[in-house]
mmCIF file of C-alpha atoms and ligand atoms in Angstrom:
data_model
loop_
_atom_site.group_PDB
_atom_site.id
_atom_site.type_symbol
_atom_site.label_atom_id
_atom_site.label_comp_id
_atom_site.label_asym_id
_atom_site.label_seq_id
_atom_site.Cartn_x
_atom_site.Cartn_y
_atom_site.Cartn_z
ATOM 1 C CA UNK A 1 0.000 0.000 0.000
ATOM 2 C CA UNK A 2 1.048 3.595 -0.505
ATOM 3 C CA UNK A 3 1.387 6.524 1.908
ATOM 4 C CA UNK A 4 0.218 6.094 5.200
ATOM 5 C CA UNK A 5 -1.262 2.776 6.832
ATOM 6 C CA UNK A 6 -4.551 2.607 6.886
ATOM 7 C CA UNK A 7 -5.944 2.744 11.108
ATOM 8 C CA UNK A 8 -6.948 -0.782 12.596
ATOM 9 C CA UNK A 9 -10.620 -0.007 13.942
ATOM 10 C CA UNK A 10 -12.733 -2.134 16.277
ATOM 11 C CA UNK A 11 -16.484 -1.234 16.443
ATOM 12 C CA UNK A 12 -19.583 -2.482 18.747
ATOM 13 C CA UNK A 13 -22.658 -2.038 17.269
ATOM 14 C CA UNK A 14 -24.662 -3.327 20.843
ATOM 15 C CA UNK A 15 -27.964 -2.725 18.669
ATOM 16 C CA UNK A 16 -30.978 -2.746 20.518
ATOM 17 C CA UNK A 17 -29.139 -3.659 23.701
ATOM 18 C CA UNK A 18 -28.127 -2.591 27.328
ATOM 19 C CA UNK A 19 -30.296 1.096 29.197
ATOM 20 C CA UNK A 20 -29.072 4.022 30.623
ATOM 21 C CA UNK A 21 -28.588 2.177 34.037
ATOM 22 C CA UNK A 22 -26.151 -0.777 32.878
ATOM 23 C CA UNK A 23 -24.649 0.997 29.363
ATOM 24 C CA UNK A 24 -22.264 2.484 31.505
ATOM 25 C CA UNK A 25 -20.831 0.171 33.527
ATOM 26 C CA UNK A 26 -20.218 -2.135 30.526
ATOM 27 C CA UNK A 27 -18.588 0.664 28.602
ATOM 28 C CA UNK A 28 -15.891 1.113 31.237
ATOM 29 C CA UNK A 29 -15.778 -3.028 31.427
ATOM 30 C CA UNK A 30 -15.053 -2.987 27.817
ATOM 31 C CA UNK A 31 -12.622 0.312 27.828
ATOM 32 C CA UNK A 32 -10.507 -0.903 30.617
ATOM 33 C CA UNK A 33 -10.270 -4.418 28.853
ATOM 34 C CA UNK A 34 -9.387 -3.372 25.203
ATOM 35 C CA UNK A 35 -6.131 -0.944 25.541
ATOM 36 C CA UNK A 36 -4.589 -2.280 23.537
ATOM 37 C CA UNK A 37 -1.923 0.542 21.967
ATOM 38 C CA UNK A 38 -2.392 1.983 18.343
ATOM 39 C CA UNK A 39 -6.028 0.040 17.755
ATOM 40 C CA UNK A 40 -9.162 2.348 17.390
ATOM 41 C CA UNK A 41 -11.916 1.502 19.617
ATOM 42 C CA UNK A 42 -15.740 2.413 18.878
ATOM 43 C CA UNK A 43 -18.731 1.536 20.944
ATOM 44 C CA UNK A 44 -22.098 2.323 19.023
ATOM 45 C CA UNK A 45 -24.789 1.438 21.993
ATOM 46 C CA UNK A 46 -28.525 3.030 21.375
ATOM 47 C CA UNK A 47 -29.463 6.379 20.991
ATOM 48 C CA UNK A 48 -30.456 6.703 25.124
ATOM 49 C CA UNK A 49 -27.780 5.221 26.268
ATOM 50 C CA UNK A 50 -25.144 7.538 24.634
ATOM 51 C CA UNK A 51 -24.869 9.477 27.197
ATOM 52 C CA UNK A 52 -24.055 7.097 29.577
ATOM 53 C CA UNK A 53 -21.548 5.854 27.807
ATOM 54 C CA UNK A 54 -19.662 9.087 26.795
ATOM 55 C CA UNK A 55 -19.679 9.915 30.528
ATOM 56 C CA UNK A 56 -18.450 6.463 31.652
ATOM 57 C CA UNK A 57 -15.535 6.614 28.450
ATOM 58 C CA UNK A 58 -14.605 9.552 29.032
ATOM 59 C CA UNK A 59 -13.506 9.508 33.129
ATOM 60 C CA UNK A 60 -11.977 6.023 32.204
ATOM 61 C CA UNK A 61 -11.111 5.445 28.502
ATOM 62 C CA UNK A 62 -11.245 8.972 26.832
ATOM 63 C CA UNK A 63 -10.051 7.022 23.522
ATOM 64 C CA UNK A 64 -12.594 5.327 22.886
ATOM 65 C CA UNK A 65 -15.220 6.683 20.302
ATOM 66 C CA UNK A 66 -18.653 7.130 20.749
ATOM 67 C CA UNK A 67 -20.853 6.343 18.006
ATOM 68 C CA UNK A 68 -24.438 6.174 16.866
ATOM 69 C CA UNK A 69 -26.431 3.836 15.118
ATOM 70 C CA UNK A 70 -28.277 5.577 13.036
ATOM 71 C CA UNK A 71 -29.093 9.218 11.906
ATOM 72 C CA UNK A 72 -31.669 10.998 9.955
ATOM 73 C CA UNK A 73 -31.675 11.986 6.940
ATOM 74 C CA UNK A 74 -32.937 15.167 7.418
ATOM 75 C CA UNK A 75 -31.570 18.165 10.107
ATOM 76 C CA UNK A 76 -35.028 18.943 11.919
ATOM 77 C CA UNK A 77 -39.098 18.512 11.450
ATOM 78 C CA UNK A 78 -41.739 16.448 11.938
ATOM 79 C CA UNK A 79 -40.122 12.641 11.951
ATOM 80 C CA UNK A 80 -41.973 11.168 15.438
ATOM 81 C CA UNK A 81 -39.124 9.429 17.089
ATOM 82 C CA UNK A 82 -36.120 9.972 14.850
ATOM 83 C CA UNK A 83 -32.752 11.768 15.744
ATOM 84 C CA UNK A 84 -31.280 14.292 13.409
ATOM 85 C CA UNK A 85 -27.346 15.030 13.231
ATOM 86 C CA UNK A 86 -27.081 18.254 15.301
ATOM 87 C CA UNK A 87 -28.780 16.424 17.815
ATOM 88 C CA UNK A 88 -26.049 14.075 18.483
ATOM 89 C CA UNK A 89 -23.308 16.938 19.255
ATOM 90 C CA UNK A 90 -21.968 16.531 22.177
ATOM 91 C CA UNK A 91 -23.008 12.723 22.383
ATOM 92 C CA UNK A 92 -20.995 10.588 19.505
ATOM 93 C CA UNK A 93 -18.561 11.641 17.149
ATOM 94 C CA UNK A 94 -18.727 8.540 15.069
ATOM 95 C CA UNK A 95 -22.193 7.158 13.313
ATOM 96 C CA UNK A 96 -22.935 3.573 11.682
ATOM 97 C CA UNK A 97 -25.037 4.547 8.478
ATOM 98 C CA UNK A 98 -26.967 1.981 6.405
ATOM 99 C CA UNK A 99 -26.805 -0.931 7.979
ATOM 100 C CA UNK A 100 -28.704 -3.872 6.742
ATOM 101 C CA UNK A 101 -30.997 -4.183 9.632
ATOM 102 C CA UNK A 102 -32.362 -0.595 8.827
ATOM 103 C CA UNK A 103 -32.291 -1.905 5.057
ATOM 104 C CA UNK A 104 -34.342 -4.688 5.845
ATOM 105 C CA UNK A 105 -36.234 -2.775 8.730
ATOM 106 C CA UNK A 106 -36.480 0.584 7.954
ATOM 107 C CA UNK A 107 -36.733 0.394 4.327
ATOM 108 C CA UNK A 108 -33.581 2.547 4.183
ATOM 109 C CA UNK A 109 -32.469 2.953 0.548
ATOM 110 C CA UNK A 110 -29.102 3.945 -1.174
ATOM 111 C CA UNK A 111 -30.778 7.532 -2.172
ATOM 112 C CA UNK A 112 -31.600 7.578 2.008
ATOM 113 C CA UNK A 113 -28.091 6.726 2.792
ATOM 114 C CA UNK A 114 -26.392 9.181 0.838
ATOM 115 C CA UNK A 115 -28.375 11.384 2.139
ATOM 116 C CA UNK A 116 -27.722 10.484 5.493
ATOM 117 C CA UNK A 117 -23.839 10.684 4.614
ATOM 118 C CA UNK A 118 -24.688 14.306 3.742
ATOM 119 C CA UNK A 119 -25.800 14.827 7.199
ATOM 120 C CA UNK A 120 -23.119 12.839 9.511
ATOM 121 C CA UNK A 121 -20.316 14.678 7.328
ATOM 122 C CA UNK A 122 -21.842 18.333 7.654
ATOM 123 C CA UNK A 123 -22.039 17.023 11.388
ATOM 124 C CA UNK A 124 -18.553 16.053 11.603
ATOM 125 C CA UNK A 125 -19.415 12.758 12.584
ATOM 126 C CA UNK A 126 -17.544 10.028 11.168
ATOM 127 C CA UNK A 127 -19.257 7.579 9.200
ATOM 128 C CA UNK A 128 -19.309 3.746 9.127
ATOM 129 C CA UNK A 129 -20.816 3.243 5.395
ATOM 130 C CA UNK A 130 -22.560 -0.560 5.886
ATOM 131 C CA UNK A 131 -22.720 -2.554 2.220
ATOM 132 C CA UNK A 132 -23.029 -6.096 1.647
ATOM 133 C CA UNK A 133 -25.184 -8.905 -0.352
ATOM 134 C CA UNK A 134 -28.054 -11.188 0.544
ATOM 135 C CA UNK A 135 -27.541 -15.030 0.501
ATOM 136 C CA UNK A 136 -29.051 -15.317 -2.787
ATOM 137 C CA UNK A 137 -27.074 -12.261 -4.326
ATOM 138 C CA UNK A 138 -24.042 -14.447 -3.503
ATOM 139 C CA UNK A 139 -24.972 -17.563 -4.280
ATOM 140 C CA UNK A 140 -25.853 -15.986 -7.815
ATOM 141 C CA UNK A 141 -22.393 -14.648 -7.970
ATOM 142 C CA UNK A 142 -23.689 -10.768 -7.987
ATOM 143 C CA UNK A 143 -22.133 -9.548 -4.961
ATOM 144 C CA UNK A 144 -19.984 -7.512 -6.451
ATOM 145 C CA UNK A 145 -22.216 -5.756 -7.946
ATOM 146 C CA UNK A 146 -24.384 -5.303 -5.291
ATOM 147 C CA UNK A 147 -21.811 -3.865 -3.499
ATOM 148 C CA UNK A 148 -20.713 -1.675 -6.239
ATOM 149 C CA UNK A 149 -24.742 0.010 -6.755
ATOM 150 C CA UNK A 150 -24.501 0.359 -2.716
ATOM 151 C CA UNK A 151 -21.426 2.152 -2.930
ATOM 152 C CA UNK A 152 -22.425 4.236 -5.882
ATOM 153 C CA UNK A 153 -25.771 5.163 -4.634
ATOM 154 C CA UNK A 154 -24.476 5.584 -1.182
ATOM 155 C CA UNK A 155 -21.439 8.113 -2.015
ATOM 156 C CA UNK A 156 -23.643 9.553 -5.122
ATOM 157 C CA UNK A 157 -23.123 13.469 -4.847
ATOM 158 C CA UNK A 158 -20.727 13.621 -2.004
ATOM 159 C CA UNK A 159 -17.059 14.854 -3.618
ATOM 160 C CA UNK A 160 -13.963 12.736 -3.016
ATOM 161 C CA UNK A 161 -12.244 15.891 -0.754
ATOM 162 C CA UNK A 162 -15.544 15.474 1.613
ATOM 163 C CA UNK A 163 -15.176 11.918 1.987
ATOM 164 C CA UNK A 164 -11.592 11.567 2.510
ATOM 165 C CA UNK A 165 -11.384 14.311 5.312
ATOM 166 C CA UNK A 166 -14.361 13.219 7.046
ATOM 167 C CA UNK A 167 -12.320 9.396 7.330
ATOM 168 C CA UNK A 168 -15.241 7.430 5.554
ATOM 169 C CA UNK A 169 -14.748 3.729 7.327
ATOM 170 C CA UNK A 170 -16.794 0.947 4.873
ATOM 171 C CA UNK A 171 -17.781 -2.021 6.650
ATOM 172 C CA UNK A 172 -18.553 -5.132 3.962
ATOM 173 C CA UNK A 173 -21.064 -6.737 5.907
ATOM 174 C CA UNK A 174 -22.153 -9.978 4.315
ATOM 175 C CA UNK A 175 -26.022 -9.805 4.928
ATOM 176 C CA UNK A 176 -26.396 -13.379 5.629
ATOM 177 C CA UNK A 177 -23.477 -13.750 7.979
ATOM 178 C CA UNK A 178 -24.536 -11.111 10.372
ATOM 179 C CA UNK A 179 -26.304 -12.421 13.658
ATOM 180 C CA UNK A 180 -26.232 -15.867 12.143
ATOM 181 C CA UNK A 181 -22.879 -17.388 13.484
ATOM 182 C CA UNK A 182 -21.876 -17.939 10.215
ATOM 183 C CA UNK A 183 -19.027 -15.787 8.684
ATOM 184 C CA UNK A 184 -17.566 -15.198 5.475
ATOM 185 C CA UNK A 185 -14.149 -16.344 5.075
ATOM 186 C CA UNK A 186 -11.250 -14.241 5.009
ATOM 187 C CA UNK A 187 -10.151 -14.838 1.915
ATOM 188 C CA UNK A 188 -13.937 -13.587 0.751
ATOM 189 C CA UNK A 189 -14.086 -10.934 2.540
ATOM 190 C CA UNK A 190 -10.761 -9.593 1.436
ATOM 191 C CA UNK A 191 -11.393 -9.813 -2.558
ATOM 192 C CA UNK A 192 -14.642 -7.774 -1.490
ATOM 193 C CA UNK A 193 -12.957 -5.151 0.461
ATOM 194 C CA UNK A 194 -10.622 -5.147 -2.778
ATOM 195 C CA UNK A 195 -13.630 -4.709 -4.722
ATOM 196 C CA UNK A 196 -14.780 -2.075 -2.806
ATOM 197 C CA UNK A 197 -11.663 -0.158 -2.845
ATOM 198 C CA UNK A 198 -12.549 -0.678 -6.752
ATOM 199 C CA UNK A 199 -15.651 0.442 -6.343
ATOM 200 C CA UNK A 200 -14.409 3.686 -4.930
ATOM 201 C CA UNK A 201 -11.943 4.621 -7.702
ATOM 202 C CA UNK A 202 -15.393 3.851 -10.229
ATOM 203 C CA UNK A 203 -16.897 6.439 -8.096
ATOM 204 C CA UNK A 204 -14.335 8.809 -9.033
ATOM 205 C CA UNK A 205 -11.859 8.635 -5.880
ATOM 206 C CA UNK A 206 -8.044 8.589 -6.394
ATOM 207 C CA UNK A 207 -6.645 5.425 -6.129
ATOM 208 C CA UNK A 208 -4.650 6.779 -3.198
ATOM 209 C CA UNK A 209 -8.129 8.164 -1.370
ATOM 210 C CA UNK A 210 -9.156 4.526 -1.862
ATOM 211 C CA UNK A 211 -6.357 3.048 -0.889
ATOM 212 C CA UNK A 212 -6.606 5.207 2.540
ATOM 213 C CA UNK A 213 -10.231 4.529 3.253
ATOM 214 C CA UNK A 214 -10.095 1.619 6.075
ATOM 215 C CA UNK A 215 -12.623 -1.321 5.051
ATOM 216 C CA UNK A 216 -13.974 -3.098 8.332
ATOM 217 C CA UNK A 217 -15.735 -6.906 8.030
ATOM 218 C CA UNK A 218 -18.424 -7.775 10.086
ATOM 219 C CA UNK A 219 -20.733 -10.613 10.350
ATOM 220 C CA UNK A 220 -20.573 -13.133 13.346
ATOM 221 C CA UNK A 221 -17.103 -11.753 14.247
ATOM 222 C CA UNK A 222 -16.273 -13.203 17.395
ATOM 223 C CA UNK A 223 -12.545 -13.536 19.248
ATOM 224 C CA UNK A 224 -11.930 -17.238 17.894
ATOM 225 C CA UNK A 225 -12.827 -15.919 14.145
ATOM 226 C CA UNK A 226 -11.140 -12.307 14.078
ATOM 227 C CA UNK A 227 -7.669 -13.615 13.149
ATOM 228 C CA UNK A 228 -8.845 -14.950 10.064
ATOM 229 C CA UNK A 229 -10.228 -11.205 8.495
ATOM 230 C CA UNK A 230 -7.447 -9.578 10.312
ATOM 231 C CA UNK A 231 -4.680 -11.855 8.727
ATOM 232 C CA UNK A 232 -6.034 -10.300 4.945
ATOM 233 C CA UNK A 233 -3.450 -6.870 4.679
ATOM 234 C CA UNK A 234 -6.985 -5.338 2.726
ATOM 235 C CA UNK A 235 -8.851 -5.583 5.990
ATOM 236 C CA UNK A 236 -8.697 -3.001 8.679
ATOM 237 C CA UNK A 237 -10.691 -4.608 11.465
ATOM 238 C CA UNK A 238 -14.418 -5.365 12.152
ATOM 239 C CA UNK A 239 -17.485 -4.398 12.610
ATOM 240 C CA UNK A 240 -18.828 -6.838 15.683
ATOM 241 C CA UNK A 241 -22.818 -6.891 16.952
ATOM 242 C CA UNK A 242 -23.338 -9.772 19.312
ATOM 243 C CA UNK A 243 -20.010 -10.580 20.587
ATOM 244 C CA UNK A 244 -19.370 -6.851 21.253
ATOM 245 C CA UNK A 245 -21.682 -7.223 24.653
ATOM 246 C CA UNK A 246 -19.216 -9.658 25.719
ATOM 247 C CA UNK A 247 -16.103 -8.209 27.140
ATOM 248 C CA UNK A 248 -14.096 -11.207 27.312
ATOM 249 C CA UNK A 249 -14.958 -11.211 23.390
ATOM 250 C CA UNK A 250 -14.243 -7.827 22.750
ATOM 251 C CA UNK A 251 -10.860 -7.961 24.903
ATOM 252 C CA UNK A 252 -9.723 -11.199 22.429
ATOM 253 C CA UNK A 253 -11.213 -9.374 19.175
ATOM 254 C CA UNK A 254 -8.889 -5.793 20.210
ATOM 255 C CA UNK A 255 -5.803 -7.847 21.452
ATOM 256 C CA UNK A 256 -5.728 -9.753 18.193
ATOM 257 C CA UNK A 257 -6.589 -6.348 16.303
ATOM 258 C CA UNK A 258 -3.330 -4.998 18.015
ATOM 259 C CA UNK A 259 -0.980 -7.694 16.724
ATOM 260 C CA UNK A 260 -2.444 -6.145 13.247
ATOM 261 C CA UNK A 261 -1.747 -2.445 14.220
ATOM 262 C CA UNK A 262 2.202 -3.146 15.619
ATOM 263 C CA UNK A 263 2.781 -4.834 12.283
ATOM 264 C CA UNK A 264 1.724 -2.328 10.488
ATOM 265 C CA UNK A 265 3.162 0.165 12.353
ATOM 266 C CA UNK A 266 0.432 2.204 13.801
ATOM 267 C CA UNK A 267 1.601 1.573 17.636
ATOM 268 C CA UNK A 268 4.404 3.811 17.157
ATOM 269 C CA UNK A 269 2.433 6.262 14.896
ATOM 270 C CA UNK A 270 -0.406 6.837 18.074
ATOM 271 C CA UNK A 271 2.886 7.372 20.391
ATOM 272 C CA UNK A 272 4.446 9.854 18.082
ATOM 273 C CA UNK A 273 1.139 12.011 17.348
ATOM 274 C CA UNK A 274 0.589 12.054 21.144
ATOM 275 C CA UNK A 275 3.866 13.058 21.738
ATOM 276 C CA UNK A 276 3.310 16.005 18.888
ATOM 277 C CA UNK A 277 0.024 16.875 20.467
ATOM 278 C CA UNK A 278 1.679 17.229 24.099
HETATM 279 C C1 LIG B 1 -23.493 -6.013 13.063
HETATM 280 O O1 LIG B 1 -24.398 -5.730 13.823
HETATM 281 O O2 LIG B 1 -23.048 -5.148 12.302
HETATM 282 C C2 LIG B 1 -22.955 -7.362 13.069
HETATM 283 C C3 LIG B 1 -21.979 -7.645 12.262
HETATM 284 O O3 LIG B 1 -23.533 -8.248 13.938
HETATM 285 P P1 LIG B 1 -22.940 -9.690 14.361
HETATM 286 O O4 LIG B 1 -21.492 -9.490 14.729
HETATM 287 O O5 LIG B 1 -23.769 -10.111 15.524
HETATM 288 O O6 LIG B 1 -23.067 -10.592 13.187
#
């Protein structure tokens, strides 16, 4: 790869999981288990239970980013129950955007996504971009090009310059392996995070922008599996639902995600930009 290595990211999507009262208390469980030097750690817990967690991170584990799980695509009006970008200031500075359970759930198209990109990057929030095929899309061979009109649809509009300095993280999700227990393999998921960083250059990104954008796999990650995805040199960590609820999970998934970031360098990287910052 060229220029600079690309950031090894863990994220927790805890879904509809954990309240206000016991959000906290695992945050600081999972903080104080997972430093583990030059890996970036996300937790993504529900909307009311942000909060919480930001105030339990940041006594114990200011590193660790908060995300959302969701945003709306528009910035204020009458949406019963949704939560708009400006409302998150101050609560996460990272968001998961289309993932397939709000595909499936929500009805949540491409055009949607994009334009809830348009909102988390006006918002400075980081994005985690979720794309990936159903069973039968792979068993029919299309999941490239599922991927690809995801991708397109998704970054439709936004310019390359917006994307790269708002850190755009994709996370190929296989639809079918998430929740299920069943994951892709490795070697899968890497020629799809290679055809995403395809995908990227077809949407007119440099190949150096797409080279730079970190591609996360998720689907049934879990400590046992995660040295399998992270053993690709296309794949920059995961995206992990269940297991992420599961400290002793999570503190197997970041150690083995910090074997990945010394190799590639990024432990000494974190030190030295510290050091600058100080
Ligand atoms: C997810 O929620 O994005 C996910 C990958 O879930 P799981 O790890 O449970 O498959």
């Amino acid at each position: 790869m060229i220029g600079r290595m690309r950031d090894v990211i863990v994220a927790a999507n805890w879904k509809m999981h954990t309240t206000p009262a016991d959000a906290g208390d695992l945050a600081r469980t999972i903080g104080a288990r997972t430093r583990v030097p030059g890996v970036v750690r996300v937790i993504c817990p529900p909307f009311v239970c942000l909060a919480a967690v930001r105030d339990a991170l940041a006594e114990d584990d200011p590193g660790v980013g908060v995300g959302a799980q969701n945003v709306h695509h528009e910035l204020q009006g009458a949406y019963t129950g949704e939560v708009s970008a400006p409302m998150l200031a101050g609560l996460a500075t990272w968001v998961i955007v289309g993932h397939s359970e709000r595909r499936r759930d929500a009805g949540e198209t491409d055009e949607i996504i994009a334009r809830k990109l348009t909102r988390a990057f006006d918002a400075g929030l980081r994005p985690i971009l979720c794309v990936g095929e159903q069973l039968a899309e792979r068993e029919a061979g299309d999941q490239e090009d599922v991927v690809d009109r995801q991708l397109r649809g998704a970054l439709a509009g936004h310019p390359s310059d917006v994307v790269r300095s708002t850190g755009l993280v994709i996370a190929y999700e296989p639809v079918w392996a998430i929740g299920t227990g069943r994951n892709a393999s490795g070697r899968d998921a890497a020629a799809m995070t290679d055809a995403i960083r395809a995908s990227l250059e077809g949407v007119g990104h440099s190949q150096a922008d797409a080279d730079a954008t970190p591609v996360l796999y998720g689907g049934s990650v879990t400590s046992a599996n995660i040295g399998e995805f992270l053993a690709e040199p296309s794949i920059d960590g995961a995206l992990v639902g269940g297991a992420s609820l599961k400290p002793d999970e999570m503190a197997g998934i970041v150690a083995r995600a910090g074997v990945t970031a010394a190799a590639r360098g990024m432990v000494e990287r974190s030190a030295a930009e510290r050091g600058a910052g100080e």
